[in-house]
mmCIF file of C-alpha atoms in Angstrom:
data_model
loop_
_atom_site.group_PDB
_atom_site.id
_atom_site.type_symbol
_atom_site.label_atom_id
_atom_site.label_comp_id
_atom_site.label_asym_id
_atom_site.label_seq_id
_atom_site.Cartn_x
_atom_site.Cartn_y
_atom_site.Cartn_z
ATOM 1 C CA UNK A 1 32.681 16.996 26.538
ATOM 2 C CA UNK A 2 36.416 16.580 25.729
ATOM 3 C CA UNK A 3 35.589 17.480 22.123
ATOM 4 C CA UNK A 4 34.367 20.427 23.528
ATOM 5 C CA UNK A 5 37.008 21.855 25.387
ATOM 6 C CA UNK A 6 39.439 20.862 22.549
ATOM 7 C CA UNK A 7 37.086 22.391 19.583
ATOM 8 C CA UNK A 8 38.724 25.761 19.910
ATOM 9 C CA UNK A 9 41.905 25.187 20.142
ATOM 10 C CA UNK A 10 41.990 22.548 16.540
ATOM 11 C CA UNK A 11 39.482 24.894 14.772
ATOM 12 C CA UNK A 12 42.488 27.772 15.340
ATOM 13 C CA UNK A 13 44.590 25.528 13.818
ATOM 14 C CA UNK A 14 42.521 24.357 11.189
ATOM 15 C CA UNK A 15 42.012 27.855 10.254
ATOM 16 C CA UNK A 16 45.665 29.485 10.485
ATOM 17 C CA UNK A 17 46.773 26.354 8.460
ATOM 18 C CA UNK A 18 44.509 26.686 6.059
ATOM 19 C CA UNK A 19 44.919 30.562 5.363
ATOM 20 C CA UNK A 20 49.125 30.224 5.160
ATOM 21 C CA UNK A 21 49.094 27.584 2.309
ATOM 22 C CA UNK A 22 45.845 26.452 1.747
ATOM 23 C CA UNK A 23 46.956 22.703 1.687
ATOM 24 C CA UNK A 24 44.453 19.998 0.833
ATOM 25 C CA UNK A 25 45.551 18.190 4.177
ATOM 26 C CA UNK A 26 43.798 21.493 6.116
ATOM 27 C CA UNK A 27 40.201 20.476 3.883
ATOM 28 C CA UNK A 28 40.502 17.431 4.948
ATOM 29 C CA UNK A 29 41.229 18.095 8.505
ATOM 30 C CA UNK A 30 38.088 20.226 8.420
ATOM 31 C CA UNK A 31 35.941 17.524 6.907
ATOM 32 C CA UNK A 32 36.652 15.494 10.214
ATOM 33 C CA UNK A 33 36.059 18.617 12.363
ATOM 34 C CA UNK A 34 32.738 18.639 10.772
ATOM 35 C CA UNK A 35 32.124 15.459 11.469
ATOM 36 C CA UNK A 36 33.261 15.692 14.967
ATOM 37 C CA UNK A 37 30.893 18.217 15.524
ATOM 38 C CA UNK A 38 28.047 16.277 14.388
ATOM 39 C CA UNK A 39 28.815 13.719 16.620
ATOM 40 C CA UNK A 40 28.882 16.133 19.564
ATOM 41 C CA UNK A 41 25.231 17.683 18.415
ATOM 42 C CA UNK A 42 27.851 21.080 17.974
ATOM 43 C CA UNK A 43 24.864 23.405 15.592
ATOM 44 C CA UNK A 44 26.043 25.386 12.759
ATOM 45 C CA UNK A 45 25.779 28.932 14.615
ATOM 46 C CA UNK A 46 28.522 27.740 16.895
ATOM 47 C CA UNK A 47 30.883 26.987 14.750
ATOM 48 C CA UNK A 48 29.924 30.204 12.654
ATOM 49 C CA UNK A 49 30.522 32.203 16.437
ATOM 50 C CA UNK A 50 33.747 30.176 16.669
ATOM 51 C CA UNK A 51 35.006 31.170 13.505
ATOM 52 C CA UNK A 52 33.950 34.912 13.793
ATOM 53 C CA UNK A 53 35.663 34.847 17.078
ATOM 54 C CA UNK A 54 38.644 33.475 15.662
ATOM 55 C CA UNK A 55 38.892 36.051 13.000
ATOM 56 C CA UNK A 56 38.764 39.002 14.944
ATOM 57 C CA UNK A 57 41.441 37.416 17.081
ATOM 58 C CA UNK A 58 43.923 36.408 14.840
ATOM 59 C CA UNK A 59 43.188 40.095 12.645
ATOM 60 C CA UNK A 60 42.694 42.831 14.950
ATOM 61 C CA UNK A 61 42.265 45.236 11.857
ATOM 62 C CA UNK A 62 40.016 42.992 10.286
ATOM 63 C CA UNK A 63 37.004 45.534 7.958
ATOM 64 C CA UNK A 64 34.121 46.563 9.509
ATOM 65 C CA UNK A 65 32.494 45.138 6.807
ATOM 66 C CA UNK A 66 33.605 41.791 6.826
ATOM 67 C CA UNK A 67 33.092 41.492 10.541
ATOM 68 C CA UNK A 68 29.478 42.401 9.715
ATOM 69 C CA UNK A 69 29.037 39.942 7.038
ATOM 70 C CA UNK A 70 29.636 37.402 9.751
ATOM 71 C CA UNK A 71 26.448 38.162 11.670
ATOM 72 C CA UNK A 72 24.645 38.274 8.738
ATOM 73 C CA UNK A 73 25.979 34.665 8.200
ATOM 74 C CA UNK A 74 25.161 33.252 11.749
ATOM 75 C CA UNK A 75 21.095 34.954 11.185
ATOM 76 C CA UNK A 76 21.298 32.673 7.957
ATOM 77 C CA UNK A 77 22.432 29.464 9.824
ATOM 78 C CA UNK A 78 20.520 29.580 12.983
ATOM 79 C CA UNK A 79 17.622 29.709 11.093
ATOM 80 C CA UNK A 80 19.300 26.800 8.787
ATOM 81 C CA UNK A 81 19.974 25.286 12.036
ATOM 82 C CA UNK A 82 16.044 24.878 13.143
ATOM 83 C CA UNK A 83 15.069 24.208 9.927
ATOM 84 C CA UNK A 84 17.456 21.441 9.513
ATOM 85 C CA UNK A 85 16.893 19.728 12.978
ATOM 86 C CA UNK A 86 12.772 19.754 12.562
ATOM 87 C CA UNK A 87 14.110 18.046 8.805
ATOM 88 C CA UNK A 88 15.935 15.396 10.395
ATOM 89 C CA UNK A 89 13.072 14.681 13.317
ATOM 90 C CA UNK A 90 10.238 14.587 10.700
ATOM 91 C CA UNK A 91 12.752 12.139 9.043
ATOM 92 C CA UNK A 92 13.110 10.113 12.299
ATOM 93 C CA UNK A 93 9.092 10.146 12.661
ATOM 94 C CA UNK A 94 8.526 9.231 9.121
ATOM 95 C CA UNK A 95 10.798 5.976 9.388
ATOM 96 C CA UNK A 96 9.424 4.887 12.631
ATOM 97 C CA UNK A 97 5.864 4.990 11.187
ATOM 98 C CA UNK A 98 7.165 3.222 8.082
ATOM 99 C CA UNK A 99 8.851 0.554 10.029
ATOM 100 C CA UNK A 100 5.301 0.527 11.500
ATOM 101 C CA UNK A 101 3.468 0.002 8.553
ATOM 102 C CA UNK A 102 5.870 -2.888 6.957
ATOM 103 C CA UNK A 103 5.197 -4.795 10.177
ATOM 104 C CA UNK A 104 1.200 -3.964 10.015
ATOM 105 C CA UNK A 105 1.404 -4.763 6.367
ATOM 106 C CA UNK A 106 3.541 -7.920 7.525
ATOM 107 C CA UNK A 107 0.736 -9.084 10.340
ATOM 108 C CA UNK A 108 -2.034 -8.294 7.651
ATOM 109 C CA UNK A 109 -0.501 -10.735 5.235
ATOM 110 C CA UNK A 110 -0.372 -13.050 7.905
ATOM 111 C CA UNK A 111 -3.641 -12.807 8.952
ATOM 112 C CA UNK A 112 -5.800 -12.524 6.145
ATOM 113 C CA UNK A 113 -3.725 -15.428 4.055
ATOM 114 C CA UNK A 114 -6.265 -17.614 2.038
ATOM 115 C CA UNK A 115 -4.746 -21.100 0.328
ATOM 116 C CA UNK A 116 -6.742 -21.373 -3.029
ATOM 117 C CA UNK A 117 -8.432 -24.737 -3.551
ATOM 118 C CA UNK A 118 -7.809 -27.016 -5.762
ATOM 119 C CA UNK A 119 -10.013 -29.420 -7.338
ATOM 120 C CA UNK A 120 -10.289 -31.499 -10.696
ATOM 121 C CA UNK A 121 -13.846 -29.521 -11.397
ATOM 122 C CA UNK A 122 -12.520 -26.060 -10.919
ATOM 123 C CA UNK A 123 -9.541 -24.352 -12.178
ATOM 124 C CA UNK A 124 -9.059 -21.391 -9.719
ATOM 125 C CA UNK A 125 -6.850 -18.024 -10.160
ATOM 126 C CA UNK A 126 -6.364 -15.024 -8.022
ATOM 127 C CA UNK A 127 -4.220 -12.123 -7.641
ATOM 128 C CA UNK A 128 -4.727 -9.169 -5.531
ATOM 129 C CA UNK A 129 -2.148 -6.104 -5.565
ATOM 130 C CA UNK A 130 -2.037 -3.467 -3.254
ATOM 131 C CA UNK A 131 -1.597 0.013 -4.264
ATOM 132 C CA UNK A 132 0.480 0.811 -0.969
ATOM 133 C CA UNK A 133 2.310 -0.695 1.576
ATOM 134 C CA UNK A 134 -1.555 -1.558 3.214
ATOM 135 C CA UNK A 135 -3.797 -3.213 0.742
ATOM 136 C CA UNK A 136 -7.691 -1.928 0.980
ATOM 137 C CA UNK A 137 -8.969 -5.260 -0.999
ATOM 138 C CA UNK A 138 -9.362 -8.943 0.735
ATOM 139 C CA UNK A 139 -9.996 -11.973 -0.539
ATOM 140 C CA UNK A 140 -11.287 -15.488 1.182
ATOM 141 C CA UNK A 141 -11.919 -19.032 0.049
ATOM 142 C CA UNK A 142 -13.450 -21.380 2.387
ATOM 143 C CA UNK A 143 -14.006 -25.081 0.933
ATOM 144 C CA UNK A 144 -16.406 -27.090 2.395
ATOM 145 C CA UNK A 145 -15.635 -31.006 2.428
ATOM 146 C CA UNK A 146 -15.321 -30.957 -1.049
ATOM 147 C CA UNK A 147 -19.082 -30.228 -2.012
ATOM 148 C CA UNK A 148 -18.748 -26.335 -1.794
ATOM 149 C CA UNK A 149 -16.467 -23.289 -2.689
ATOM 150 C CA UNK A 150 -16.848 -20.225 -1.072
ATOM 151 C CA UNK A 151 -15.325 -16.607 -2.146
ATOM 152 C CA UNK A 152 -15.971 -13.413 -1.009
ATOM 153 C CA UNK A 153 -14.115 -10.890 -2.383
ATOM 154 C CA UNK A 154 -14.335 -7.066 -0.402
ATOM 155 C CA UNK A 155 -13.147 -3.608 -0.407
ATOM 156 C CA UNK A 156 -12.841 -0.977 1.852
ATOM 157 C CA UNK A 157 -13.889 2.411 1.503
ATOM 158 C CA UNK A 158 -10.653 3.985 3.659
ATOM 159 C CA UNK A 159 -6.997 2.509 3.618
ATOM 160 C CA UNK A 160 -3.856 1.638 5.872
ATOM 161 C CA UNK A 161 -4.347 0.074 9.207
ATOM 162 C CA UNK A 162 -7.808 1.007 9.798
ATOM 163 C CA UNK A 163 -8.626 -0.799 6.795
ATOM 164 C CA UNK A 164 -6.299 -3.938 7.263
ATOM 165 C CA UNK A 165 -8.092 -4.253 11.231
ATOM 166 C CA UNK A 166 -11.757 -3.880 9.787
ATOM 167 C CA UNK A 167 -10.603 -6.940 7.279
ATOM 168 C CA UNK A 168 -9.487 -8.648 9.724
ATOM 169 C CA UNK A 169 -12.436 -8.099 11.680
ATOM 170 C CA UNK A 170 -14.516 -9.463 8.831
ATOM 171 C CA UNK A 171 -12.543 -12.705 8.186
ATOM 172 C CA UNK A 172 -13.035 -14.005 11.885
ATOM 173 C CA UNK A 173 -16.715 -12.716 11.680
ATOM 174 C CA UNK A 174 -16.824 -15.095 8.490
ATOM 175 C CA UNK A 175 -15.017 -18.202 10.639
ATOM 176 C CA UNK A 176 -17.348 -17.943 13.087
ATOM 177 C CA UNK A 177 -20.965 -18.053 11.157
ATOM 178 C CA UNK A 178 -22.333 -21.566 11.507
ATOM 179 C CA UNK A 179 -22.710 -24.048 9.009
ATOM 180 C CA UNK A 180 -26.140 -23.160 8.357
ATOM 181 C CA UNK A 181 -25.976 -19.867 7.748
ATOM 182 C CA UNK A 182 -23.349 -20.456 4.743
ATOM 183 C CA UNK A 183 -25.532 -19.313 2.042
ATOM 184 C CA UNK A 184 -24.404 -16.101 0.568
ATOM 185 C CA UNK A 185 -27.412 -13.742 1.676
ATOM 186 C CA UNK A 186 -27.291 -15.162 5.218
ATOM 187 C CA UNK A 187 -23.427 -14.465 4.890
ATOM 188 C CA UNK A 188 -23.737 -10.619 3.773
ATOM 189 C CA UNK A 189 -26.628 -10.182 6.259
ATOM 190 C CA UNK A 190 -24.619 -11.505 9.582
ATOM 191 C CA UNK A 191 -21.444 -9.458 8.101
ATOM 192 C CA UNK A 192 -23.580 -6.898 7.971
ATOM 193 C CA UNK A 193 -24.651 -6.575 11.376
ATOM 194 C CA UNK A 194 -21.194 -7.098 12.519
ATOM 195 C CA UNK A 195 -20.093 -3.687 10.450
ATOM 196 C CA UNK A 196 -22.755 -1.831 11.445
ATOM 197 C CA UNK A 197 -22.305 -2.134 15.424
ATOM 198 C CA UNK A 198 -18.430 -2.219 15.077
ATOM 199 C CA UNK A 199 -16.654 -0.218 12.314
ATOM 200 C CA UNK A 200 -16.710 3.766 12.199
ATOM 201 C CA UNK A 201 -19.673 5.340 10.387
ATOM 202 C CA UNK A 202 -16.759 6.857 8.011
ATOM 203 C CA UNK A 203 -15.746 3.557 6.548
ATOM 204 C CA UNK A 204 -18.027 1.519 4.458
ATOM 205 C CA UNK A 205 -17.188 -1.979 2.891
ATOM 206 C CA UNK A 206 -18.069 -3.550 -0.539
ATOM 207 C CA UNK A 207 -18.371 -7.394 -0.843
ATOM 208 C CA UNK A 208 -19.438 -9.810 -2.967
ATOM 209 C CA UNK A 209 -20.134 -13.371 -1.674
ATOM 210 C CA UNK A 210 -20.227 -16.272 -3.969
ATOM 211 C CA UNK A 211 -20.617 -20.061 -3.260
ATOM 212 C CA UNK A 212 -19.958 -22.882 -5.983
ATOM 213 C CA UNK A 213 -21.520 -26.291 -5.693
ATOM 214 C CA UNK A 214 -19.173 -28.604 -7.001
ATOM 215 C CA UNK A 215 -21.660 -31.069 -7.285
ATOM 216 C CA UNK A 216 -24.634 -29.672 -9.218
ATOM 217 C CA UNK A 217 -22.157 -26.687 -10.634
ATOM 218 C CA UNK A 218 -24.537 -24.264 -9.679
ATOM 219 C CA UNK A 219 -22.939 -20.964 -8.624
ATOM 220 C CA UNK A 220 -24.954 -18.997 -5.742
ATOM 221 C CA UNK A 221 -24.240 -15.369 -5.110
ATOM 222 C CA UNK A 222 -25.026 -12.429 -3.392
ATOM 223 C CA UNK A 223 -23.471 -8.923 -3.462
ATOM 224 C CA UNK A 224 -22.903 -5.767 -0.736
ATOM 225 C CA UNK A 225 -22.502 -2.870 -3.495
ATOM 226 C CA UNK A 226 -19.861 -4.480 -4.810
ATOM 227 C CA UNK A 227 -18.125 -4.237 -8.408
ATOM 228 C CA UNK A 228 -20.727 -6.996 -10.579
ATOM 229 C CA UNK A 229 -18.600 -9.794 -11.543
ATOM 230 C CA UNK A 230 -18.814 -11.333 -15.152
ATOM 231 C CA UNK A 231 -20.123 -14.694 -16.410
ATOM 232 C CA UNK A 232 -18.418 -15.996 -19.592
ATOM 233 C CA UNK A 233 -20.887 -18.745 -21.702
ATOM 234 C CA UNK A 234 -18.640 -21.065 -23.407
ATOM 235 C CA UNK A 235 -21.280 -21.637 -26.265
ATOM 236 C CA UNK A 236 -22.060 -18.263 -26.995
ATOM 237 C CA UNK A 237 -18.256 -16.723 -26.475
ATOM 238 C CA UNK A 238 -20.224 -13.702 -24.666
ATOM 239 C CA UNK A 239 -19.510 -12.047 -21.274
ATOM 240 C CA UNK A 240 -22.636 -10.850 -18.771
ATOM 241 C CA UNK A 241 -22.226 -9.139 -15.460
ATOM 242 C CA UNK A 242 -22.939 -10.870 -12.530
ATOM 243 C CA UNK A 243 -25.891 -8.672 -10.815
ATOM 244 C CA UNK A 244 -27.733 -8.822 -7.050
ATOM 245 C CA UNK A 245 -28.842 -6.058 -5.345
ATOM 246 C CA UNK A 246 -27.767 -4.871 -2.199
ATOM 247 C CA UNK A 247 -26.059 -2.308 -0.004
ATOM 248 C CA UNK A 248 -23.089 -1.534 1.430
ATOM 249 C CA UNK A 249 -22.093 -3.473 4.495
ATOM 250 C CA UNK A 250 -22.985 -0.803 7.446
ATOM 251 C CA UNK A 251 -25.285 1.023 6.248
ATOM 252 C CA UNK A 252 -28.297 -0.289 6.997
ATOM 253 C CA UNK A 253 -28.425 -3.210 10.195
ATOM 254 C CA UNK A 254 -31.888 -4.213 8.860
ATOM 255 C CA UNK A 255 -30.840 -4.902 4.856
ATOM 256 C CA UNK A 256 -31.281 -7.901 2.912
ATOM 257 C CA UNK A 257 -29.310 -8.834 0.405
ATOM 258 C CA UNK A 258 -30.732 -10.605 -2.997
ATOM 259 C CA UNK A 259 -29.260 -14.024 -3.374
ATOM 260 C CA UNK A 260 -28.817 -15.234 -7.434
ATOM 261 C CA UNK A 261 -27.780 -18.595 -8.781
ATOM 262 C CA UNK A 262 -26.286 -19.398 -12.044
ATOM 263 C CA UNK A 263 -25.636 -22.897 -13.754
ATOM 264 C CA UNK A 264 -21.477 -23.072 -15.167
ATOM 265 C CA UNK A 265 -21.320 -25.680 -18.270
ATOM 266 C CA UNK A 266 -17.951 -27.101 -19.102
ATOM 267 C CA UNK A 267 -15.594 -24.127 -20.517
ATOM 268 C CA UNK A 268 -17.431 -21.474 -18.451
ATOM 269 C CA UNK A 269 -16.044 -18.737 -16.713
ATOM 270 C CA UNK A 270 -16.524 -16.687 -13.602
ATOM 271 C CA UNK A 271 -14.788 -13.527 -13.093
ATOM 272 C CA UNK A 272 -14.677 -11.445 -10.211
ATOM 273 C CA UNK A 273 -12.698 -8.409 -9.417
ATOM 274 C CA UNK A 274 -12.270 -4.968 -6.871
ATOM 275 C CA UNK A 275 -13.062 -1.704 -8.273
ATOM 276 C CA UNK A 276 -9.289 -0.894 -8.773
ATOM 277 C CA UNK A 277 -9.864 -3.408 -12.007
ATOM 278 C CA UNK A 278 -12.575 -1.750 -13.539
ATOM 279 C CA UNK A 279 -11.137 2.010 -12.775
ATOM 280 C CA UNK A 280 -7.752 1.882 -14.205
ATOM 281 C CA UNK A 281 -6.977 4.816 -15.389
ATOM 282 C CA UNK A 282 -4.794 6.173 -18.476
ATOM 283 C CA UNK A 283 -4.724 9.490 -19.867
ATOM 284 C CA UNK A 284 -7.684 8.872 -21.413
ATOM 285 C CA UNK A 285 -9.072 7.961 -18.620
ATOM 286 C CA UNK A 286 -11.004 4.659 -17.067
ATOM 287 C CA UNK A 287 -10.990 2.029 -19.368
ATOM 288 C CA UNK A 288 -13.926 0.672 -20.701
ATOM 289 C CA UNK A 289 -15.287 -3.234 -19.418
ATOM 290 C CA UNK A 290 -14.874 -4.398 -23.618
ATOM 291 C CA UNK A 291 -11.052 -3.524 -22.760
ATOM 292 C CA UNK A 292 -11.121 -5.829 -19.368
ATOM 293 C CA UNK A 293 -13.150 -8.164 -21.379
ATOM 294 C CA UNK A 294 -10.522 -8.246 -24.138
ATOM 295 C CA UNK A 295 -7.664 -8.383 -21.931
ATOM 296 C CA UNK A 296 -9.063 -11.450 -20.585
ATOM 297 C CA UNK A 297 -10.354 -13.348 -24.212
ATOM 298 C CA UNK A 298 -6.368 -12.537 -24.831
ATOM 299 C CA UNK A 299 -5.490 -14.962 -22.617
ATOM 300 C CA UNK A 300 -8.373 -17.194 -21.896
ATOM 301 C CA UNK A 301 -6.770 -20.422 -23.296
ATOM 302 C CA UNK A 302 -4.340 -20.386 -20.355
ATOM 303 C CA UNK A 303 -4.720 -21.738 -16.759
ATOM 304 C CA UNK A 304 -6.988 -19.330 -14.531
ATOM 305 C CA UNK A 305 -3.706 -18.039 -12.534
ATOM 306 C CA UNK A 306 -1.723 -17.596 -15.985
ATOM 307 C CA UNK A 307 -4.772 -14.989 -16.899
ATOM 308 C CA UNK A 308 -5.425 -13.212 -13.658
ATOM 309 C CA UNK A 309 -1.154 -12.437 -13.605
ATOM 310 C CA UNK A 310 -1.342 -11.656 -17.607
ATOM 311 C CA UNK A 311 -4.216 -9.610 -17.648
ATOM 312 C CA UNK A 312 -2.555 -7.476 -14.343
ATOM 313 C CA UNK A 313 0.488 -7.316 -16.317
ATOM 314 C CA UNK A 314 -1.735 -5.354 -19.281
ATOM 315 C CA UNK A 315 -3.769 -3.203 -17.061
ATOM 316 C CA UNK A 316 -0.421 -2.103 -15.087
ATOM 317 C CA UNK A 317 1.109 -2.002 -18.607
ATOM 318 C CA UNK A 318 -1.159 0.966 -19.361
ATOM 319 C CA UNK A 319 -1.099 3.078 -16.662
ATOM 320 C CA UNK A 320 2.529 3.207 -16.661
ATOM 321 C CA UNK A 321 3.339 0.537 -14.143
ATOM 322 C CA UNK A 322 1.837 2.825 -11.320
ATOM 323 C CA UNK A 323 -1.589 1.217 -9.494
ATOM 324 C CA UNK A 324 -3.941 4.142 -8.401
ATOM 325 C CA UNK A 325 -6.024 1.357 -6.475
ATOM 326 C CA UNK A 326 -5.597 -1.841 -5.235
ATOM 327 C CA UNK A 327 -5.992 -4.742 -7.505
ATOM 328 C CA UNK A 328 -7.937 -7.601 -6.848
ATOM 329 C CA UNK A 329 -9.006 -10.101 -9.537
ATOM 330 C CA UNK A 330 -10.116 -14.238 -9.582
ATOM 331 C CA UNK A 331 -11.294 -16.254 -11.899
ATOM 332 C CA UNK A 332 -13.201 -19.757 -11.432
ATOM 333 C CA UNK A 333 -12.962 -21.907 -14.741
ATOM 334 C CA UNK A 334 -14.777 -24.786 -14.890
ATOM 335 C CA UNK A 335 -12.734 -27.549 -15.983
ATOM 336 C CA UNK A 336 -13.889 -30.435 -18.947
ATOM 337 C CA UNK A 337 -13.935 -33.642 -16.971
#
């Protein structure tokens, strides 16, 4: 309030100084007044009525003209005035829900952490990358006592906090299953129920649920509409998708999902991956599976992490270091032993 009362009286000043010798002291002086006024939440049109006030004061004889020009002036800088105060509260908003989000994004990290196993029979690799500050892909492990490997690897149709809550959702729904209902199919078909009854009819979720046996290296797997993976044969040096029918998760309560096994020799590979692998996109547009493919024969003689970070080096590499989808990609190599 005392800046107030006072604002007159050192904006005369300010002024008559300035107009007798224009000294760079006066600008200065006037930089602090500014200042000042912010402070004291003083708006532009004020100062613009103070200074029109002043004016006519101090020149009597002042044109009609400029005296004019000055309400022209204070139109301009009430509306600048609104303007800039609904700027600097959509500012205020946008950091709060930012802050927000880095905590979400913070708690989802937390929450939906997976440790990847390690084991002499398995070399294991996995990166996952969100697009945003909220990441739309999840990944899980679950070892079992050293005889099984579990992954599933899903993706939600819908981002941000929504997403990260339905993810969560759907890792606890995956704690709780019971031992015997581990097998993949059971897995997607309990998940699925849980979806259906629980998430918004809007959102939709892709997974694909895979379980090694480190024992007879059989690899058992069953898929929600989810990106195939790819199967790499060691003696033949060719790549094959990975293939089981089934829907969405929440589509349907009553689906079943198709469970498939595959045998992994020595040298073989498993690859699995979100869509935001497969649709990279370049000017071109989406780059082909051969590309993937290559990207990953490139680098196939390294450990399984070394090629999951190298290959998401080269896709980000080509769409100029800007992700238009969260990345998820692992890789199970079976190790020579």
């Amino acid at each position: 309030m005392e800046f107030r009362k006072m604002m007159d009286s050192k904006y005369r000043d300010l002024l008559v100084s300035y107009i007798k010798d224009e000294s760079e002291q006066a600008l200065y002086q006037g930089q602090k007044f500014s200042r000042k006024s912010i402070e004291h939440k003083i708006s532009p049109e004020d100062i613009i009525s103070l200074h029109k006030y002043l004016m006519i004061d101090l020149y009597p004889d002042l044109p009609e003209h400029v005296i004019k020009s000055f309400d022209i002036l204070l139109e301009v800088m009430i509306g600048y005035g609104f303007a800039y105060r609904e700027h600097q509260s959509l500012r205020h908003v946008q950091q709060e829900i930012r802050s927000e989000m880095e905590i979400a994004a913070n708690v989802q990290q937390t929450l939906l952490s997976t440790e990847i196993p390690s084991t002499k029979e398995l070399d294991i690799g996995a990166i996952s990358v969100p697009a945003k500050m909220m990441n739309g892909d999840y990944y899980h492990f679950v070892e079992d006592e050293g005889h099984t490997i579990s992954i599933a690897i899903a993706d939600v149709i819908g981002k941000g906090i929504p997403a990260a809550l339905c993810m969560s959702m759907i890792k606890y729904a995956m704690d709780s299953l019971p031992e015997t209902r581990k097998l993949p199919s059971n897995v997607l078909e309990n998940l699925n129920r849980v979806v259906e009854q629980n998430v918004d009819p809007s959102m939709f979720i892709t997974m694909f649920y895979g379980m090694y046996d480190i024992q007879s290296h059989m690899f058992h797997f069953a898929s929600a509409g989810h990106e195939p993976g790819l199967y790499y044969n060691s003696k033949t040096g060719e790549f094959n998708e990975l293939v089981a029918k089934g829907l969405l998760l929440g589509v349907d309560k009553k689906a079943k999902y198709e469970q498939v096994k595959k045998e992994i020799n020595p040298g073989d590979m498993i690859v699995l991956m979100s869509d935001g692998v497969t649709e990279c996109r370049t000017e071109e547009g989406f780059i082909e599976k051969e590309n993937l493919i290559g990207y990953i024969k490139k680098h196939m003689h390294l450990k399984a992490q070394d090629i999951v970070e190298n290959v998401y080096k080269e896709l980000e590499k080509i769409q100029d270091f800007q992700l238009r989808d969260d990345f998820t990609l692992i890789i199970f190599k079976r190790e020579e032993v």
